[in-house]
mmCIF file with all atom_site columns, C-alpha atoms in Angstrom:
data_model
loop_
_atom_site.group_PDB
_atom_site.id
_atom_site.type_symbol
_atom_site.label_atom_id
_atom_site.label_alt_id
_atom_site.label_comp_id
_atom_site.label_asym_id
_atom_site.label_entity_id
_atom_site.label_seq_id
_atom_site.pdbx_PDB_ins_code
_atom_site.Cartn_x
_atom_site.Cartn_y
_atom_site.Cartn_z
_atom_site.occupancy
_atom_site.B_iso_or_equiv
_atom_site.pdbx_formal_charge
_atom_site.auth_seq_id
_atom_site.auth_comp_id
_atom_site.auth_asym_id
_atom_site.auth_atom_id
_atom_site.pdbx_PDB_model_num
ATOM 1   C CA . UNK A 1 1   ? -83.079 -110.839 -27.941 1.00 54.00 ? 1219 UNK A CA 1
ATOM 2   C CA . UNK A 1 2   ? -79.612 -112.736 -28.637 1.00 47.00 ? 1220 UNK A CA 1
ATOM 3   C CA . UNK A 1 3   ? -80.859 -116.095 -30.410 1.00 52.00 ? 1221 UNK A CA 1
ATOM 4   C CA . UNK A 1 4   ? -76.626 -118.259 -31.348 1.00 67.00 ? 1222 UNK A CA 1
ATOM 5   C CA . UNK A 1 5   ? -73.627 -117.158 -33.200 1.00 86.00 ? 1223 UNK A CA 1
ATOM 6   C CA . UNK A 1 6   ? -72.419 -114.191 -34.128 1.00 92.00 ? 1224 UNK A CA 1
ATOM 7   C CA . UNK A 1 7   ? -68.282 -114.489 -33.434 1.00 92.00 ? 1225 UNK A CA 1
ATOM 8   C CA . UNK A 1 8   ? -67.959 -110.498 -34.402 1.00 94.00 ? 1226 UNK A CA 1
ATOM 9   C CA . UNK A 1 9   ? -67.065 -109.375 -30.087 1.00 93.00 ? 1227 UNK A CA 1
ATOM 10  C CA . UNK A 1 10  ? -68.370 -106.311 -31.566 1.00 97.00 ? 1228 UNK A CA 1
ATOM 11  C CA . UNK A 1 11  ? -71.735 -107.223 -32.992 1.00 97.00 ? 1229 UNK A CA 1
ATOM 12  C CA . UNK A 1 12  ? -72.367 -109.654 -30.633 1.00 95.00 ? 1230 UNK A CA 1
ATOM 13  C CA . UNK A 1 13  ? -72.034 -107.352 -27.386 1.00 96.00 ? 1231 UNK A CA 1
ATOM 14  C CA . UNK A 1 14  ? -74.578 -104.401 -28.866 1.00 97.00 ? 1232 UNK A CA 1
ATOM 15  C CA . UNK A 1 15  ? -77.089 -107.370 -30.290 1.00 96.00 ? 1233 UNK A CA 1
ATOM 16  C CA . UNK A 1 16  ? -76.946 -108.512 -26.792 1.00 94.00 ? 1234 UNK A CA 1
ATOM 17  C CA . UNK A 1 17  ? -77.759 -105.312 -25.378 1.00 96.00 ? 1235 UNK A CA 1
ATOM 18  C CA . UNK A 1 18  ? -81.114 -105.192 -26.749 1.00 97.00 ? 1236 UNK A CA 1
ATOM 19  C CA . UNK A 1 19  ? -84.860 -105.081 -26.109 1.00 97.00 ? 1237 UNK A CA 1
ATOM 20  C CA . UNK A 1 20  ? -87.916 -105.007 -27.161 1.00 98.00 ? 1238 UNK A CA 1
ATOM 21  C CA . UNK A 1 21  ? -88.180 -101.838 -30.189 1.00 98.00 ? 1239 UNK A CA 1
ATOM 22  C CA . UNK A 1 22  ? -84.087 -101.723 -29.836 1.00 98.00 ? 1240 UNK A CA 1
ATOM 23  C CA . UNK A 1 23  ? -83.084 -100.590 -33.538 1.00 98.00 ? 1241 UNK A CA 1
ATOM 24  C CA . UNK A 1 24  ? -79.796 -102.050 -35.868 1.00 98.00 ? 1242 UNK A CA 1
ATOM 25  C CA . UNK A 1 25  ? -79.100 -100.693 -39.123 1.00 98.00 ? 1243 UNK A CA 1
ATOM 26  C CA . UNK A 1 26  ? -76.525 -102.657 -41.822 1.00 98.00 ? 1244 UNK A CA 1
ATOM 27  C CA . UNK A 1 27  ? -75.513 -101.189 -43.734 1.00 98.00 ? 1245 UNK A CA 1
ATOM 28  C CA . UNK A 1 28  ? -73.538 -100.009 -47.830 1.00 98.00 ? 1246 UNK A CA 1
ATOM 29  C CA . UNK A 1 29  ? -69.890 -98.363  -47.426 1.00 97.00 ? 1247 UNK A CA 1
ATOM 30  C CA . UNK A 1 30  ? -71.497 -95.256  -47.573 1.00 96.00 ? 1248 UNK A CA 1
ATOM 31  C CA . UNK A 1 31  ? -74.197 -94.908  -45.222 1.00 97.00 ? 1249 UNK A CA 1
ATOM 32  C CA . UNK A 1 32  ? -73.228 -91.452  -43.093 1.00 97.00 ? 1250 UNK A CA 1
ATOM 33  C CA . UNK A 1 33  ? -73.088 -92.294  -40.188 1.00 97.00 ? 1251 UNK A CA 1
ATOM 34  C CA . UNK A 1 34  ? -72.948 -90.318  -37.136 1.00 97.00 ? 1252 UNK A CA 1
ATOM 35  C CA . UNK A 1 35  ? -70.356 -89.689  -34.533 1.00 96.00 ? 1253 UNK A CA 1
ATOM 36  C CA . UNK A 1 36  ? -72.746 -89.702  -32.239 1.00 96.00 ? 1254 UNK A CA 1
ATOM 37  C CA . UNK A 1 37  ? -74.314 -93.923  -32.994 1.00 98.00 ? 1255 UNK A CA 1
ATOM 38  C CA . UNK A 1 38  ? -71.234 -96.355  -32.508 1.00 98.00 ? 1256 UNK A CA 1
ATOM 39  C CA . UNK A 1 39  ? -70.161 -98.053  -35.588 1.00 98.00 ? 1257 UNK A CA 1
ATOM 40  C CA . UNK A 1 40  ? -69.383 -100.825 -36.691 1.00 98.00 ? 1258 UNK A CA 1
ATOM 41  C CA . UNK A 1 41  ? -66.599 -100.665 -39.132 1.00 98.00 ? 1259 UNK A CA 1
ATOM 42  C CA . UNK A 1 42  ? -66.512 -104.689 -40.774 1.00 98.00 ? 1260 UNK A CA 1
ATOM 43  C CA . UNK A 1 43  ? -65.427 -102.914 -44.680 1.00 98.00 ? 1261 UNK A CA 1
ATOM 44  C CA . UNK A 1 44  ? -62.181 -105.389 -45.583 1.00 97.00 ? 1262 UNK A CA 1
ATOM 45  C CA . UNK A 1 45  ? -62.784 -104.353 -49.649 1.00 97.00 ? 1263 UNK A CA 1
ATOM 46  C CA . UNK A 1 46  ? -65.384 -104.081 -52.124 1.00 97.00 ? 1264 UNK A CA 1
ATOM 47  C CA . UNK A 1 47  ? -68.401 -106.299 -51.807 1.00 97.00 ? 1265 UNK A CA 1
ATOM 48  C CA . UNK A 1 48  ? -66.566 -107.619 -48.830 1.00 98.00 ? 1266 UNK A CA 1
ATOM 49  C CA . UNK A 1 49  ? -68.323 -108.620 -46.349 1.00 98.00 ? 1267 UNK A CA 1
ATOM 50  C CA . UNK A 1 50  ? -71.082 -108.204 -48.485 1.00 98.00 ? 1268 UNK A CA 1
ATOM 51  C CA . UNK A 1 51  ? -74.680 -107.162 -47.075 1.00 98.00 ? 1269 UNK A CA 1
ATOM 52  C CA . UNK A 1 52  ? -76.837 -110.201 -47.945 1.00 98.00 ? 1270 UNK A CA 1
ATOM 53  C CA . UNK A 1 53  ? -73.416 -111.866 -45.720 1.00 98.00 ? 1271 UNK A CA 1
ATOM 54  C CA . UNK A 1 54  ? -73.819 -109.729 -42.420 1.00 98.00 ? 1272 UNK A CA 1
ATOM 55  C CA . UNK A 1 55  ? -77.164 -109.515 -42.620 1.00 98.00 ? 1273 UNK A CA 1
ATOM 56  C CA . UNK A 1 56  ? -78.111 -113.117 -41.423 1.00 98.00 ? 1274 UNK A CA 1
ATOM 57  C CA . UNK A 1 57  ? -75.113 -113.712 -39.786 1.00 97.00 ? 1275 UNK A CA 1
ATOM 58  C CA . UNK A 1 58  ? -76.797 -110.633 -37.828 1.00 98.00 ? 1276 UNK A CA 1
ATOM 59  C CA . UNK A 1 59  ? -80.462 -113.112 -38.215 1.00 97.00 ? 1277 UNK A CA 1
ATOM 60  C CA . UNK A 1 60  ? -78.850 -116.062 -36.327 1.00 94.00 ? 1278 UNK A CA 1
ATOM 61  C CA . UNK A 1 61  ? -78.485 -113.438 -32.751 1.00 94.00 ? 1279 UNK A CA 1
ATOM 62  C CA . UNK A 1 62  ? -81.382 -110.664 -32.785 1.00 97.00 ? 1280 UNK A CA 1
ATOM 63  C CA . UNK A 1 63  ? -85.577 -111.141 -32.796 1.00 97.00 ? 1281 UNK A CA 1
ATOM 64  C CA . UNK A 1 64  ? -86.788 -108.727 -35.829 1.00 98.00 ? 1282 UNK A CA 1
ATOM 65  C CA . UNK A 1 65  ? -89.972 -107.694 -35.711 1.00 98.00 ? 1283 UNK A CA 1
ATOM 66  C CA . UNK A 1 66  ? -89.976 -105.188 -37.656 1.00 98.00 ? 1284 UNK A CA 1
ATOM 67  C CA . UNK A 1 67  ? -87.429 -103.473 -41.088 1.00 98.00 ? 1285 UNK A CA 1
ATOM 68  C CA . UNK A 1 68  ? -87.147 -100.281 -42.536 1.00 98.00 ? 1286 UNK A CA 1
ATOM 69  C CA . UNK A 1 69  ? -85.858 -100.417 -45.848 1.00 98.00 ? 1287 UNK A CA 1
ATOM 70  C CA . UNK A 1 70  ? -85.562 -95.920  -47.802 1.00 98.00 ? 1288 UNK A CA 1
ATOM 71  C CA . UNK A 1 71  ? -87.950 -96.284  -50.832 1.00 98.00 ? 1289 UNK A CA 1
ATOM 72  C CA . UNK A 1 72  ? -85.439 -95.820  -53.010 1.00 98.00 ? 1290 UNK A CA 1
ATOM 73  C CA . UNK A 1 73  ? -84.325 -99.217  -52.849 1.00 98.00 ? 1291 UNK A CA 1
ATOM 74  C CA . UNK A 1 74  ? -88.021 -99.955  -54.927 1.00 98.00 ? 1292 UNK A CA 1
ATOM 75  C CA . UNK A 1 75  ? -85.679 -98.632  -57.933 1.00 98.00 ? 1293 UNK A CA 1
ATOM 76  C CA . UNK A 1 76  ? -82.936 -98.475  -57.723 1.00 98.00 ? 1294 UNK A CA 1
ATOM 77  C CA . UNK A 1 77  ? -81.443 -101.772 -56.202 1.00 98.00 ? 1295 UNK A CA 1
ATOM 78  C CA . UNK A 1 78  ? -84.691 -103.595 -56.810 1.00 98.00 ? 1296 UNK A CA 1
ATOM 79  C CA . UNK A 1 79  ? -82.143 -106.840 -56.293 1.00 98.00 ? 1297 UNK A CA 1
ATOM 80  C CA . UNK A 1 80  ? -81.437 -106.642 -53.098 1.00 98.00 ? 1298 UNK A CA 1
ATOM 81  C CA . UNK A 1 81  ? -85.103 -105.416 -51.869 1.00 98.00 ? 1299 UNK A CA 1
ATOM 82  C CA . UNK A 1 82  ? -85.996 -108.984 -52.845 1.00 98.00 ? 1300 UNK A CA 1
ATOM 83  C CA . UNK A 1 83  ? -82.683 -110.591 -51.719 1.00 98.00 ? 1301 UNK A CA 1
ATOM 84  C CA . UNK A 1 84  ? -84.209 -109.555 -47.841 1.00 98.00 ? 1302 UNK A CA 1
ATOM 85  C CA . UNK A 1 85  ? -87.972 -109.899 -48.925 1.00 98.00 ? 1303 UNK A CA 1
ATOM 86  C CA . UNK A 1 86  ? -86.972 -113.547 -49.682 1.00 98.00 ? 1304 UNK A CA 1
ATOM 87  C CA . UNK A 1 87  ? -84.710 -113.687 -46.496 1.00 98.00 ? 1305 UNK A CA 1
ATOM 88  C CA . UNK A 1 88  ? -87.153 -111.772 -43.914 1.00 98.00 ? 1306 UNK A CA 1
ATOM 89  C CA . UNK A 1 89  ? -90.403 -113.591 -46.053 1.00 98.00 ? 1307 UNK A CA 1
ATOM 90  C CA . UNK A 1 90  ? -92.377 -113.039 -42.659 1.00 97.00 ? 1308 UNK A CA 1
ATOM 91  C CA . UNK A 1 91  ? -91.504 -109.841 -41.566 1.00 98.00 ? 1309 UNK A CA 1
ATOM 92  C CA . UNK A 1 92  ? -92.531 -106.813 -41.575 1.00 98.00 ? 1310 UNK A CA 1
ATOM 93  C CA . UNK A 1 93  ? -91.132 -104.214 -43.966 1.00 98.00 ? 1311 UNK A CA 1
ATOM 94  C CA . UNK A 1 94  ? -92.309 -100.090 -43.633 1.00 98.00 ? 1312 UNK A CA 1
ATOM 95  C CA . UNK A 1 95  ? -90.382 -97.970  -46.939 1.00 98.00 ? 1313 UNK A CA 1
ATOM 96  C CA . UNK A 1 96  ? -89.354 -94.853  -45.393 1.00 98.00 ? 1314 UNK A CA 1
ATOM 97  C CA . UNK A 1 97  ? -87.554 -92.112  -47.224 1.00 98.00 ? 1315 UNK A CA 1
ATOM 98  C CA . UNK A 1 98  ? -83.690 -92.305  -47.975 1.00 98.00 ? 1316 UNK A CA 1
ATOM 99  C CA . UNK A 1 99  ? -82.654 -89.126  -46.092 1.00 98.00 ? 1317 UNK A CA 1
ATOM 100 C CA . UNK A 1 100 ? -85.412 -90.339  -42.940 1.00 98.00 ? 1318 UNK A CA 1
ATOM 101 C CA . UNK A 1 101 ? -83.451 -93.646  -43.054 1.00 98.00 ? 1319 UNK A CA 1
ATOM 102 C CA . UNK A 1 102 ? -79.959 -91.729  -42.673 1.00 98.00 ? 1320 UNK A CA 1
ATOM 103 C CA . UNK A 1 103 ? -81.738 -89.071  -39.952 1.00 98.00 ? 1321 UNK A CA 1
ATOM 104 C CA . UNK A 1 104 ? -83.000 -92.621  -37.647 1.00 98.00 ? 1322 UNK A CA 1
ATOM 105 C CA . UNK A 1 105 ? -78.969 -93.678  -37.098 1.00 98.00 ? 1323 UNK A CA 1
ATOM 106 C CA . UNK A 1 106 ? -78.951 -91.473  -34.127 1.00 98.00 ? 1324 UNK A CA 1
ATOM 107 C CA . UNK A 1 107 ? -81.976 -93.578  -32.372 1.00 98.00 ? 1325 UNK A CA 1
ATOM 108 C CA . UNK A 1 108 ? -79.307 -96.994  -33.757 1.00 98.00 ? 1326 UNK A CA 1
ATOM 109 C CA . UNK A 1 109 ? -77.708 -99.116  -31.333 1.00 98.00 ? 1327 UNK A CA 1
ATOM 110 C CA . UNK A 1 110 ? -74.977 -99.159  -33.637 1.00 98.00 ? 1328 UNK A CA 1
ATOM 111 C CA . UNK A 1 111 ? -74.663 -98.944  -37.209 1.00 98.00 ? 1329 UNK A CA 1
ATOM 112 C CA . UNK A 1 112 ? -72.610 -102.254 -38.717 1.00 98.00 ? 1330 UNK A CA 1
ATOM 113 C CA . UNK A 1 113 ? -70.710 -101.392 -42.094 1.00 98.00 ? 1331 UNK A CA 1
ATOM 114 C CA . UNK A 1 114 ? -70.596 -104.009 -44.975 1.00 98.00 ? 1332 UNK A CA 1
ATOM 115 C CA . UNK A 1 115 ? -68.055 -104.208 -47.838 1.00 98.00 ? 1333 UNK A CA 1
ATOM 116 C CA . UNK A 1 116 ? -71.166 -103.603 -49.730 1.00 98.00 ? 1334 UNK A CA 1
ATOM 117 C CA . UNK A 1 117 ? -71.482 -101.279 -53.036 1.00 98.00 ? 1335 UNK A CA 1
ATOM 118 C CA . UNK A 1 118 ? -74.416 -101.219 -53.988 1.00 98.00 ? 1336 UNK A CA 1
ATOM 119 C CA . UNK A 1 119 ? -76.771 -98.353  -53.654 1.00 97.00 ? 1337 UNK A CA 1
ATOM 120 C CA . UNK A 1 120 ? -79.509 -98.481  -50.488 1.00 98.00 ? 1338 UNK A CA 1
ATOM 121 C CA . UNK A 1 121 ? -78.531 -101.276 -49.187 1.00 98.00 ? 1339 UNK A CA 1
ATOM 122 C CA . UNK A 1 122 ? -79.176 -100.007 -45.813 1.00 98.00 ? 1340 UNK A CA 1
ATOM 123 C CA . UNK A 1 123 ? -81.490 -102.387 -43.218 1.00 98.00 ? 1341 UNK A CA 1
ATOM 124 C CA . UNK A 1 124 ? -83.284 -101.169 -39.308 1.00 98.00 ? 1342 UNK A CA 1
ATOM 125 C CA . UNK A 1 125 ? -83.811 -103.871 -37.795 1.00 98.00 ? 1343 UNK A CA 1
ATOM 126 C CA . UNK A 1 126 ? -86.040 -103.054 -35.517 1.00 98.00 ? 1344 UNK A CA 1
ATOM 127 C CA . UNK A 1 127 ? -85.896 -105.772 -31.931 1.00 98.00 ? 1345 UNK A CA 1
ATOM 128 C CA . UNK A 1 128 ? -88.688 -108.172 -31.404 1.00 98.00 ? 1346 UNK A CA 1
ATOM 129 C CA . UNK A 1 129 ? -89.032 -110.592 -28.065 1.00 96.00 ? 1347 UNK A CA 1
ATOM 130 C CA . UNK A 1 130 ? -88.357 -113.958 -27.996 1.00 91.00 ? 1348 UNK A CA 1
ATOM 131 C CA . UNK A 1 131 ? -91.543 -114.934 -26.037 1.00 89.00 ? 1349 UNK A CA 1
#
């Protein structure tokens, strides 16, 4: 459910159309996106915008009840994992294989591509409700 502050019209539209348990994904520049999943491409340059900048913006509007991260982030990008955990301290995290995360993109309303160039900087956000 939409909260308030995203100015990107495509991201705002997708969030406003989401219901309970629907998913939105945000990820790095290299994540392969299925042809059937809408890709909102924000990537401008190496690191611009960053994964965390986009995640922080989306979290201004989207009520999230659970997140999914690739198991591989624990070893391959612990700094990013720490930032995600600090940003979402009360939100349950489920770790899944990266291959499963890629397959799950088929069940997302959209994938938001950032300019992030660090490994496994991808997240699935499961929508909650605000009541």
